[in-house]
Structures are given as C-alpha cells and as structure tokens.
Tab-separated table of C-alpha atoms and ligand atoms in Angstrom:
chain	number	residue	atom	x	y	z
J	1	MET	CA	-15.417	-50.920	1.793
J	2	THR	CA	-17.289	-49.618	-1.265
J	3	ILE	CA	-16.037	-49.032	-4.812
J	4	THR	CA	-17.304	-46.929	-7.722
J	5	SER	CA	-17.966	-48.647	-11.045
J	6	VAL	CA	-19.630	-47.833	-14.355
J	7	LYS	CA	-22.778	-49.826	-15.172
J	8	ILE	CA	-25.246	-49.891	-18.045
J	9	SER	CA	-28.805	-51.176	-17.733
J	10	GLU	CA	-29.743	-50.388	-21.352
J	11	PHE	CA	-27.891	-49.959	-24.659
J	12	GLY	CA	-27.545	-46.481	-26.117
J	13	GLY	CA	-25.495	-43.292	-26.221
J	14	PRO	CA	-22.748	-42.297	-23.778
J	15	ASP	CA	-25.286	-41.192	-21.152
J	16	VAL	CA	-26.466	-44.759	-20.476
J	17	MET	CA	-23.223	-45.205	-18.514
J	18	GLN	CA	-23.967	-44.597	-14.835
J	19	LEU	CA	-21.611	-44.455	-11.857
J	20	VAL	CA	-22.700	-46.772	-9.048
J	21	ASN	CA	-21.268	-47.441	-5.586
J	22	GLN	CA	-21.262	-51.013	-4.389
J	23	PRO	CA	-19.500	-53.132	-1.790
J	24	SER	CA	-16.073	-54.214	-2.976
J	25	PRO	CA	-16.475	-57.825	-4.201
J	26	MET	CA	-14.374	-60.649	-2.719
J	27	PRO	CA	-12.477	-63.111	-4.941
J	28	GLN	CA	-13.679	-66.738	-4.991
J	29	THR	CA	-11.610	-69.854	-5.689
J	30	GLY	CA	-9.162	-69.249	-8.539
J	31	GLU	CA	-9.834	-65.494	-8.584
J	32	VAL	CA	-8.008	-62.351	-7.510
J	33	ARG	CA	-9.133	-58.785	-6.877
J	34	VAL	CA	-7.212	-56.070	-8.711
J	35	LYS	CA	-7.307	-52.518	-7.346
J	36	LEU	CA	-7.265	-50.592	-10.594
J	37	THR	CA	-4.885	-47.694	-11.055
J	38	ALA	CA	-5.421	-47.208	-14.815
J	39	ILE	CA	-8.135	-48.302	-17.262
J	40	GLY	CA	-7.860	-48.601	-21.044
J	41	VAL	CA	-10.470	-47.018	-23.319
J	42	ASN	CA	-11.101	-48.889	-26.574
J	43	LEU	CA	-13.491	-48.420	-29.455
J	44	ILE	CA	-14.858	-51.896	-28.660
J	45	ASP	CA	-16.241	-50.383	-25.415
J	46	THR	CA	-18.557	-48.241	-27.545
J	47	TYR	CA	-19.724	-51.370	-29.450
J	48	HIS	CA	-20.609	-52.927	-26.060
J	49	ARG	CA	-22.354	-49.739	-24.904
J	50	THR	CA	-24.511	-49.416	-28.034
J	51	GLY	CA	-25.347	-53.119	-28.199
J	52	LEU	CA	-23.532	-53.681	-31.517
J	53	TYR	CA	-21.771	-56.429	-29.550
J	54	PRO	CA	-24.639	-57.320	-27.161
J	55	LEU	CA	-23.966	-57.967	-23.459
J	56	PRO	CA	-26.366	-59.437	-20.924
J	57	LEU	CA	-27.811	-56.456	-18.992
J	58	PRO	CA	-27.227	-54.929	-16.516
J	59	SER	CA	-23.510	-54.989	-17.180
J	60	GLY	CA	-20.230	-53.377	-16.305
J	61	LEU	CA	-18.226	-51.909	-19.156
J	62	GLY	CA	-14.585	-51.575	-20.173
J	63	CYS	CA	-12.289	-54.521	-20.828
J	64	GLU	CA	-8.694	-53.440	-20.144
J	65	GLY	CA	-6.771	-52.192	-17.136
J	66	ALA	CA	-3.843	-52.430	-14.778
J	67	GLY	CA	-3.302	-52.220	-11.054
J	68	VAL	CA	-2.280	-54.053	-7.919
J	69	ILE	CA	-3.581	-57.339	-6.516
J	70	ASP	CA	-5.185	-56.622	-3.141
J	71	ALA	CA	-7.057	-59.874	-2.405
J	72	ILE	CA	-6.548	-63.484	-3.494
J	73	GLY	CA	-9.018	-66.400	-3.468
J	74	ASP	CA	-8.192	-70.025	-2.662
J	75	GLY	CA	-6.210	-72.065	-5.141
J	76	VAL	CA	-4.086	-69.243	-6.578
J	77	ASP	CA	-0.400	-69.882	-6.044
J	78	ASN	CA	1.246	-67.962	-8.886
J	79	LEU	CA	0.350	-64.439	-7.694
J	80	THR	CA	0.881	-62.445	-4.502
J	81	ILE	CA	-0.791	-59.468	-2.864
J	82	GLY	CA	0.897	-56.259	-4.010
J	83	GLU	CA	1.902	-57.633	-7.418
J	84	ARG	CA	1.366	-55.341	-10.432
J	85	VAL	CA	-0.748	-56.884	-13.189
J	86	GLY	CA	-2.599	-55.981	-16.368
J	87	PHE	CA	-5.431	-57.585	-18.322
J	88	CYS	CA	-7.654	-57.136	-21.333
J	89	MET	CA	-10.828	-58.614	-22.824
J	90	ALA	CA	-12.434	-58.887	-19.348
J	91	MET	CA	-15.726	-57.064	-18.812
J	92	GLY	CA	-16.105	-54.492	-15.997
J	93	ALA	CA	-12.804	-52.606	-16.126
J	94	TYR	CA	-14.457	-49.178	-15.748
J	95	SER	CA	-14.229	-49.520	-11.986
J	96	GLU	CA	-12.001	-48.925	-8.972
J	97	ALA	CA	-11.565	-52.703	-8.608
J	98	ILE	CA	-12.302	-55.873	-10.554
J	99	ILE	CA	-12.454	-59.604	-9.789
J	100	LEU	CA	-10.680	-61.763	-12.388
J	101	PRO	CA	-9.633	-65.381	-12.858
J	102	HIS	CA	-5.921	-65.570	-12.037
J	103	THR	CA	-5.286	-67.052	-15.487
J	104	SER	CA	-6.406	-63.845	-17.220
J	105	LEU	CA	-3.638	-61.658	-15.797
J	106	VAL	CA	-0.326	-60.548	-17.231
J	107	LYS	CA	2.507	-59.696	-14.832
J	108	LEU	CA	3.914	-56.227	-15.500
J	109	PRO	CA	7.666	-55.669	-15.753
J	110	ASP	CA	9.255	-52.659	-14.005
J	111	ASN	CA	9.785	-50.797	-17.285
J	112	VAL	CA	6.036	-50.739	-18.026
J	113	SER	CA	3.930	-48.339	-15.955
J	114	ASP	CA	0.336	-49.128	-15.002
J	115	ALA	CA	-0.867	-46.357	-17.320
J	116	GLN	CA	1.148	-47.748	-20.237
J	117	ALA	CA	-0.111	-51.289	-19.617
J	118	ALA	CA	-3.741	-50.144	-19.460
J	119	ALA	CA	-3.245	-48.205	-22.686
J	120	VAL	CA	-1.330	-50.773	-24.696
J	121	LEU	CA	-2.219	-54.365	-23.825
J	122	LEU	CA	-5.376	-54.818	-25.893
J	123	LYS	CA	-4.222	-52.674	-28.801
J	124	GLY	CA	-0.639	-53.950	-28.810
J	125	MET	CA	-1.553	-57.638	-28.672
J	126	THR	CA	-3.931	-56.920	-31.547
J	127	VAL	CA	-1.101	-55.550	-33.703
J	128	ASP	CA	1.027	-58.527	-32.656
J	129	TYR	CA	-1.450	-61.073	-34.026
J	130	LEU	CA	-2.421	-58.955	-37.068
J	131	PHE	CA	1.203	-58.600	-38.190
J	132	HIS	CA	2.592	-61.975	-37.123
J	133	GLU	CA	-0.315	-64.382	-37.546
J	134	THR	CA	-3.322	-63.101	-39.531
J	135	PHE	CA	-1.028	-62.044	-42.354
J	136	ALA	CA	2.526	-62.834	-41.321
J	137	LEU	CA	4.681	-59.941	-42.488
J	138	THR	CA	8.264	-60.834	-43.316
J	139	GLY	CA	9.623	-57.389	-44.257
J	140	GLY	CA	9.627	-55.566	-47.554
J	141	GLU	CA	5.821	-55.563	-48.000
J	142	THR	CA	3.758	-52.450	-48.715
J	143	VAL	CA	0.473	-52.659	-46.790
J	144	LEU	CA	-2.624	-50.508	-46.356
J	145	PHE	CA	-3.732	-49.697	-42.789
J	146	HIS	CA	-6.768	-47.506	-42.055
J	147	ALA	CA	-7.179	-45.313	-38.931
J	148	ALA	CA	-3.393	-45.077	-38.751
J	149	ALA	CA	-3.350	-42.355	-36.069
J	150	GLY	CA	-5.695	-44.146	-33.652
J	151	GLY	CA	-4.760	-46.271	-30.662
J	152	VAL	CA	-4.108	-49.452	-32.629
J	153	GLY	CA	-2.926	-47.350	-35.572
J	154	LEU	CA	0.034	-45.544	-33.991
J	155	LEU	CA	1.292	-48.827	-32.556
J	156	ALA	CA	0.945	-50.418	-36.002
J	157	CYS	CA	2.943	-47.594	-37.631
J	158	GLN	CA	5.864	-48.138	-35.257
J	159	TRP	CA	5.676	-51.941	-35.452
J	160	ALA	CA	5.583	-51.909	-39.270
J	161	LYS	CA	8.639	-49.670	-39.465
J	162	HIS	CA	10.490	-52.041	-37.151
J	163	LEU	CA	9.579	-54.946	-39.482
J	164	ASP	CA	10.781	-52.980	-42.523
J	165	VAL	CA	7.235	-52.883	-43.869
J	166	ALA	CA	5.989	-49.786	-45.724
J	167	LEU	CA	2.704	-48.985	-43.963
J	168	ILE	CA	0.436	-46.795	-46.088
J	169	GLY	CA	-1.990	-45.229	-43.641
J	170	THR	CA	-5.266	-43.371	-43.894
J	171	ALA	CA	-6.723	-40.903	-41.391
J	172	SER	CA	-9.380	-38.200	-41.388
J	173	THR	CA	-7.162	-35.094	-41.075
J	174	GLU	CA	-3.742	-33.908	-42.185
J	175	ALA	CA	-2.723	-33.485	-38.526
J	176	LYS	CA	-3.510	-37.167	-37.916
J	177	CYS	CA	-1.621	-38.138	-41.085
J	178	GLU	CA	1.404	-36.184	-39.896
J	179	MET	CA	1.275	-38.050	-36.626
J	180	ALA	CA	1.090	-41.422	-38.422
J	181	ARG	CA	4.112	-40.501	-40.555
J	182	ALA	CA	6.022	-39.334	-37.473
J	183	HIS	CA	5.380	-42.793	-35.983
J	184	GLY	CA	6.778	-44.630	-38.995
J	185	ALA	CA	4.051	-44.758	-41.662
J	186	ALA	CA	5.700	-44.536	-45.097
J	187	HIS	CA	2.765	-42.449	-46.396
J	188	CYS	CA	-0.599	-41.387	-45.052
J	189	PHE	CA	-3.618	-40.216	-47.041
J	190	ILE	CA	-6.684	-38.323	-45.912
J	191	LEU	CA	-9.734	-40.562	-45.904
J	192	ASP	CA	-12.451	-38.278	-47.293
J	193	GLU	CA	-15.412	-38.833	-49.601
J	194	ALA	CA	-13.199	-38.645	-52.701
J	195	ALA	CA	-10.804	-41.231	-51.255
J	196	LEU	CA	-13.703	-43.535	-50.383
J	197	ALA	CA	-14.956	-43.199	-53.960
J	198	GLY	CA	-11.653	-44.446	-55.386
J	199	GLY	CA	-9.642	-41.209	-55.482
J	200	LEU	CA	-6.503	-42.840	-54.101
J	201	ARG	CA	-6.327	-45.512	-56.812
J	202	ASP	CA	-3.499	-43.830	-58.760
J	203	SER	CA	-1.459	-43.240	-55.610
J	204	PHE	CA	-1.943	-46.838	-54.497
J	205	ASN	CA	-0.913	-48.077	-57.962
J	206	GLN	CA	2.233	-45.976	-57.850
J	207	LEU	CA	3.139	-47.193	-54.369
J	208	THR	CA	2.648	-50.857	-55.286
J	209	ASP	CA	4.041	-50.779	-58.865
J	210	GLY	CA	0.523	-51.360	-60.135
J	211	LYS	CA	0.168	-54.648	-58.256
J	212	GLY	CA	-2.103	-53.635	-55.376
J	213	PHE	CA	-1.546	-54.375	-51.689
J	214	PRO	CA	-0.833	-57.945	-50.524
J	215	VAL	CA	-2.834	-57.151	-47.381
J	216	VAL	CA	-5.247	-54.457	-46.227
J	217	TYR	CA	-5.855	-54.058	-42.488
J	218	ASP	CA	-9.320	-52.512	-42.256
J	219	SER	CA	-10.890	-51.597	-38.892
J	220	VAL	CA	-13.211	-48.954	-40.331
J	221	GLY	CA	-15.633	-51.458	-41.873
J	222	LYS	CA	-18.724	-50.331	-43.698
J	223	SER	CA	-17.407	-47.126	-45.319
J	224	THR	CA	-14.005	-48.487	-46.438
J	225	TYR	CA	-15.029	-52.006	-47.498
J	226	GLN	CA	-15.265	-51.284	-51.235
J	227	MET	CA	-12.100	-49.193	-51.478
J	228	SER	CA	-10.117	-51.756	-49.465
J	229	LEU	CA	-11.320	-54.608	-51.652
J	230	GLN	CA	-10.332	-52.719	-54.790
J	231	ALA	CA	-6.905	-51.848	-53.382
J	232	LEU	CA	-5.880	-55.506	-52.950
J	233	ALA	CA	-3.470	-57.397	-55.201
J	234	PRO	CA	-4.698	-60.658	-56.736
J	235	LEU	CA	-4.581	-63.331	-54.015
J	236	GLY	CA	-4.304	-60.554	-51.428
J	237	THR	CA	-5.757	-60.741	-47.924
J	238	PHE	CA	-8.553	-58.526	-46.619
J	239	VAL	CA	-8.197	-58.333	-42.840
J	240	SER	CA	-11.432	-56.904	-41.485
J	241	PHE	CA	-10.855	-56.327	-37.769
J	242	GLY	CA	-13.250	-53.572	-36.731
J	243	ASN	CA	-16.413	-51.587	-37.383
J	244	ALA	CA	-15.590	-47.936	-36.638
J	245	SER	CA	-18.008	-46.762	-39.357
J	246	GLY	CA	-20.443	-49.655	-38.846
J	247	PRO	CA	-20.274	-53.346	-39.700
J	248	ILE	CA	-19.754	-54.480	-43.304
J	249	GLU	CA	-23.211	-55.504	-44.437
J	250	ALA	CA	-22.388	-58.472	-46.635
J	251	VAL	CA	-19.331	-60.105	-48.145
J	252	SER	CA	-20.097	-61.823	-51.409
J	253	PRO	CA	-17.945	-64.703	-52.678
J	254	ALA	CA	-18.412	-63.324	-56.203
J	255	ALA	CA	-16.913	-59.976	-55.133
J	256	LEU	CA	-13.896	-61.773	-53.619
J	257	ALA	CA	-13.456	-63.675	-56.882
J	258	ALA	CA	-13.754	-60.509	-58.980
J	259	ALA	CA	-11.169	-58.733	-56.797
J	260	GLY	CA	-8.637	-61.401	-57.800
J	261	SER	CA	-9.296	-64.553	-55.759
J	262	VAL	CA	-8.699	-62.588	-52.558
J	263	TYR	CA	-8.935	-63.969	-49.026
J	264	PHE	CA	-11.241	-62.384	-46.467
J	265	THR	CA	-10.773	-62.890	-42.736
J	266	ARG	CA	-12.451	-61.381	-39.671
J	267	PRO	CA	-10.042	-62.043	-36.769
J	268	THR	CA	-10.577	-61.201	-33.094
J	269	LEU	CA	-8.182	-60.816	-30.191
J	270	ALA	CA	-10.494	-63.026	-28.107
J	271	THR	CA	-9.787	-66.010	-30.382
J	272	HIS	CA	-6.053	-65.572	-29.957
J	273	MET	CA	-6.291	-65.049	-26.199
J	274	ALA	CA	-8.186	-68.325	-25.845
J	275	ARG	CA	-5.098	-70.199	-27.063
J	276	PRO	CA	-3.189	-71.612	-24.065
J	277	GLY	CA	-0.087	-69.547	-23.236
J	278	TRP	CA	-0.580	-67.068	-26.086
J	279	MET	CA	-1.494	-64.027	-23.975
J	280	GLN	CA	1.645	-63.922	-21.815
J	281	LYS	CA	3.877	-64.615	-24.843
J	282	SER	CA	2.220	-61.847	-26.841
J	283	ALA	CA	2.468	-59.417	-23.917
J	284	ASN	CA	6.150	-60.297	-23.528
J	285	ARG	CA	6.792	-59.550	-27.230
J	286	LEU	CA	5.074	-56.199	-26.763
J	287	PHE	CA	6.912	-55.349	-23.531
J	288	ASP	CA	10.212	-56.245	-25.183
J	289	LEU	CA	9.553	-53.795	-28.044
J	290	MET	CA	8.665	-51.156	-25.446
J	291	ALA	CA	11.830	-51.833	-23.429
J	292	ARG	CA	13.886	-51.418	-26.608
J	293	LYS	CA	12.052	-48.120	-27.354
J	294	ILE	CA	10.869	-49.530	-30.679
J	295	ILE	CA	7.298	-48.969	-29.540
J	296	ASN	CA	6.337	-45.888	-27.562
J	297	VAL	CA	2.860	-45.732	-26.090
J	298	ASP	CA	1.176	-42.421	-26.819
J	299	ILE	CA	-1.358	-41.729	-24.078
J	300	ASN	CA	-2.893	-38.631	-25.626
J	301	GLN	CA	-6.180	-38.469	-23.662
J	302	THR	CA	-6.658	-39.026	-19.927
J	303	TYR	CA	-10.036	-38.917	-18.151
J	304	ARG	CA	-11.467	-39.437	-14.657
J	305	LEU	CA	-13.979	-42.246	-14.129
J	306	ALA	CA	-16.739	-39.641	-13.711
J	307	ASP	CA	-15.920	-38.346	-17.221
J	308	VAL	CA	-16.297	-41.717	-18.968
J	309	ALA	CA	-19.140	-40.392	-21.166
J	310	GLN	CA	-16.802	-37.701	-22.506
J	311	ALA	CA	-14.159	-40.328	-23.271
J	312	HIS	CA	-16.704	-42.189	-25.437
J	313	ARG	CA	-17.934	-38.996	-27.118
J	314	ASP	CA	-14.363	-38.025	-28.051
J	315	LEU	CA	-13.557	-41.469	-29.453
J	316	GLU	CA	-16.759	-41.620	-31.493
J	317	ALA	CA	-16.253	-38.042	-32.751
J	318	ARG	CA	-12.823	-39.104	-34.129
J	319	ILE	CA	-11.046	-36.333	-32.234
J	320	THR	CA	-8.681	-38.623	-30.322
J	321	THR	CA	-5.250	-39.816	-31.399
J	322	GLY	CA	-3.188	-42.664	-29.964
J	323	CYS	CA	-4.419	-44.207	-26.712
J	324	SER	CA	-6.946	-43.003	-24.139
J	325	ILE	CA	-7.010	-44.058	-20.482
J	326	ILE	CA	-9.148	-43.448	-17.415
J	327	LEU	CA	-7.524	-42.873	-14.033
J	328	PRO	CA	-10.039	-44.088	-11.432
W	1	NDP	P1	-9.083	-45.723	-32.547
W	1	NDP	O1	-8.314	-44.926	-31.554
W	1	NDP	O2	-8.382	-46.180	-33.769
W	1	NDP	O3	-10.381	-44.925	-32.943
W	1	NDP	C1	-11.142	-45.305	-34.034
W	1	NDP	C2	-10.723	-44.525	-35.296
W	1	NDP	O4	-11.450	-45.038	-36.392
W	1	NDP	C3	-11.075	-43.048	-35.238
W	1	NDP	O5	-10.137	-42.266	-34.576
W	1	NDP	C4	-11.149	-42.713	-36.719
W	1	NDP	O6	-9.877	-42.350	-37.223
W	1	NDP	C5	-11.533	-44.036	-37.381
W	1	NDP	N1	-12.870	-43.947	-37.951
W	1	NDP	C6	-13.168	-44.045	-39.249
W	1	NDP	N2	-14.455	-43.916	-39.437
W	1	NDP	C7	-15.031	-43.693	-38.261
W	1	NDP	C8	-16.347	-43.470	-37.832
W	1	NDP	N3	-17.371	-43.418	-38.700
W	1	NDP	N4	-16.574	-43.285	-36.515
W	1	NDP	C9	-15.579	-43.342	-35.624
W	1	NDP	N5	-14.279	-43.573	-35.985
W	1	NDP	C10	-14.020	-43.733	-37.293
W	1	NDP	O7	-9.728	-46.999	-31.788
W	1	NDP	P2	-8.991	-48.294	-31.214
W	1	NDP	O8	-7.529	-48.129	-31.312
W	1	NDP	O9	-9.624	-48.626	-29.919
W	1	NDP	O10	-9.459	-49.431	-32.232
W	1	NDP	C11	-9.153	-49.324	-33.612
W	1	NDP	C12	-9.998	-50.307	-34.372
W	1	NDP	O11	-9.514	-51.610	-34.165
W	1	NDP	C13	-11.484	-50.324	-33.979
W	1	NDP	O12	-12.288	-50.465	-35.113
W	1	NDP	C14	-11.581	-51.544	-33.103
W	1	NDP	O13	-12.857	-52.091	-33.066
W	1	NDP	C15	-10.582	-52.455	-33.777
W	1	NDP	N6	-10.042	-53.475	-32.880
W	1	NDP	C16	-10.223	-54.781	-33.233
W	1	NDP	C17	-9.691	-55.782	-32.478
W	1	NDP	C18	-9.821	-57.179	-32.930
W	1	NDP	O14	-9.180	-58.077	-32.357
W	1	NDP	N7	-10.603	-57.471	-33.953
W	1	NDP	C19	-8.981	-55.507	-31.226
W	1	NDP	C20	-8.775	-54.097	-30.984
W	1	NDP	C21	-9.327	-53.120	-31.789
W	1	NDP	P3	-9.826	-41.240	-38.404
W	1	NDP	O15	-10.514	-40.041	-37.823
W	1	NDP	O16	-8.412	-41.019	-38.648
W	1	NDP	O17	-10.565	-41.853	-39.559
C-alpha cells in the first residue's frame, strides 16, 4: 500500500512543498499508525517551510490532524484499531497517514468531528494555556489580543467572553473586525500603519480608564512589538507567542523598565505539552467548551492535499479567517 505525503527538501516559498508517494510506514514498538481524515493548517507550518523554525531536511510538514488508528505496534495497550484520535505538534501531518508514539494522541469524543479536532486542537490548547497559565485570567480584565479573527483569534474571542474578559482585538480589515466582535470581542480595531504608529492610544486609554492593559497577547511580533509594549499597564505582562510579521528583533531590559516594570514572556505550546498529563487535560477542557457550545470551531477554508501550496499562500496573504484544514 502506498500513501501520498507532502515533503520539503529545501526551505522557501509554498512551491518547495512537493507531493510524494511512498510505501505506507509500519508502526514500531510503542507507536501507532493513524489514517488521516483531516489535517490542521497552522501559521507555524509556514515558519517550518521557510526555515524560520529550522527542521532537519528532507522533512515532512504539518503538525496537527485527526483520523482513525489502522495499525498498532507492540507495547500499546491503551488504544485499539478503529479508534478516532487527534494530535498536534507532531511533524509530518500533511499526509494520508502518520506514525506517532501512542502517548502523543488524544482520544476524540463523539461530539467532536475529525475535521473539528484537526482544526482546533493546536489552536485551542494554545488559548487554554495563554488564558489559564501564561497570564491567568480571572474575569473582569480588559486585554489586548492581536489577529483576533484568525484561527487562534476567533477561539480566543469566544473563550474570553466566556471568562467575562473584555477582549480588545485587532485585525487588518473591518470585515475581520466584525467577525471578531461577532465571536465575543468587546471591541476590535483595524491594525493599519496609523495604529502601529500609536494611533489607538486614546482608544486604549479610554477602554482601560487610562491604566493600560494588564496583558497583551501578541502573535504578530515584529510590527506590533512597540505598540503592544506601549499599551501595557505598569507591571503588565507582554505575552509574545508568534511571529506573523517576523520575529521581534531584540527585547531590551531597559525598554521593559521604561514601559513600567513589565514582564515579557515567550511561551510555546510544546513546553506545555511536554508536561505529563497536560495534553489530555487541556484537550478535555477544550472539548467540554465545545460540547457546551461555548466554543464553536469556524472551519472557513478547506483544501485538498494537492492544494497545500494555496493553503499556505492564503494564510500568508492574510485572507483567511478562523481555521483552515486539509482533507487528504
Ligand atoms: P492565523 O489564522 O491567526 O493567521 C495569522 C494572522 O496574523 C493573519 O490572518 C493576520 O491577521 C495576522 N498577521 C499580522 N501581520 C501579518 C503578516 N505580516 N503576515 C501574515 N499574517 C499577519 O494563524 P494561526 O491561528 O495559525 O496562529 C496565530 C498566531 O499564533 C501565529 O502567529 C502563530 O505562530 C501563533 N501560535 C503560537 C503558538 C504558541 O504556542 N506559541 C501556538 C499556536 C499559534 P490580520 O490580517 O487580521 O492582521
């Protein structure tokens, strides 16, 4: 039996992703094979493709998906053939099948479809740790969250509303802002050159009674760094969790002092997933919010595996909203 997968043998633009056919791999001890029915598309996949986050080459690509277990190696007694599972932060998900350690899988409940799991696991667990651990929201806060209409963003809008947190979003167009507000953002501002140059300062002051935000969740990086820093309250927390516009070049202790003794952190989902038992607990929290219809997963773009380059072009061109998936 052969399967089709996406491989890269060099870093670069979307066209470095090539479809290859290869024999379906067999699981070894402690591993299972998952026949993929849905694959998540994340901005981090573009960082891997360009080499911003370097991978050993040649490499598969894609780190999130869902499907059915169709082969099991020795020493796995907690999973059975035919079981529905999801995963994230595992390389090689742009494929018809993937081999994974059995410990990296999340069992999917009946109320979560394969497509939803592939769309939401990585992004949803990210919001879970951002809101409950990196800066633990208790309700009543007013926070700034960039890229509020993206995959992580629309989940964050809904989650914040549920926590009684006023999420002030930014996005590149009014249509995206409308979407963020419809998902629970208290306000959303267009992130244009004027905004980046400080044009939202008065609005932010009004919304925070002149205090500034206790926390800014910034996944845009290079272009928003200065405005985010200036928007913080004294002793506020700068959560830098992505590089959509490029990595922040340098963080100076003097700038953190001048901004009001603020804290700067650069968290990753991988760190949280490495904590024993955390992944299944986080997934369960997410699935529970989905079951209660507090979080809806917006799958707004769907592609075939052969169209993976288009999926990356759309994400990098900022024309997507919510989540994107690939159906192999
Ligand atoms: P999104 O669907 O949010 O897409 C990225 C968005 O970033 C775009 O839609 C765009 O929104 C905004 N953006 C701003 N500037 C640029 C730019 N120059 N180029 C491209 N996009 C830009 O992606 P994801 O939901 O997959 O991820 C959101 C962010 O969260 C990413 O930065 C990702 O790396 C980060 N992330 C971090 C994790 C972690 O643990 N640290 C885990 C998961 C995601 P707009 O047009 O509205 O500005």
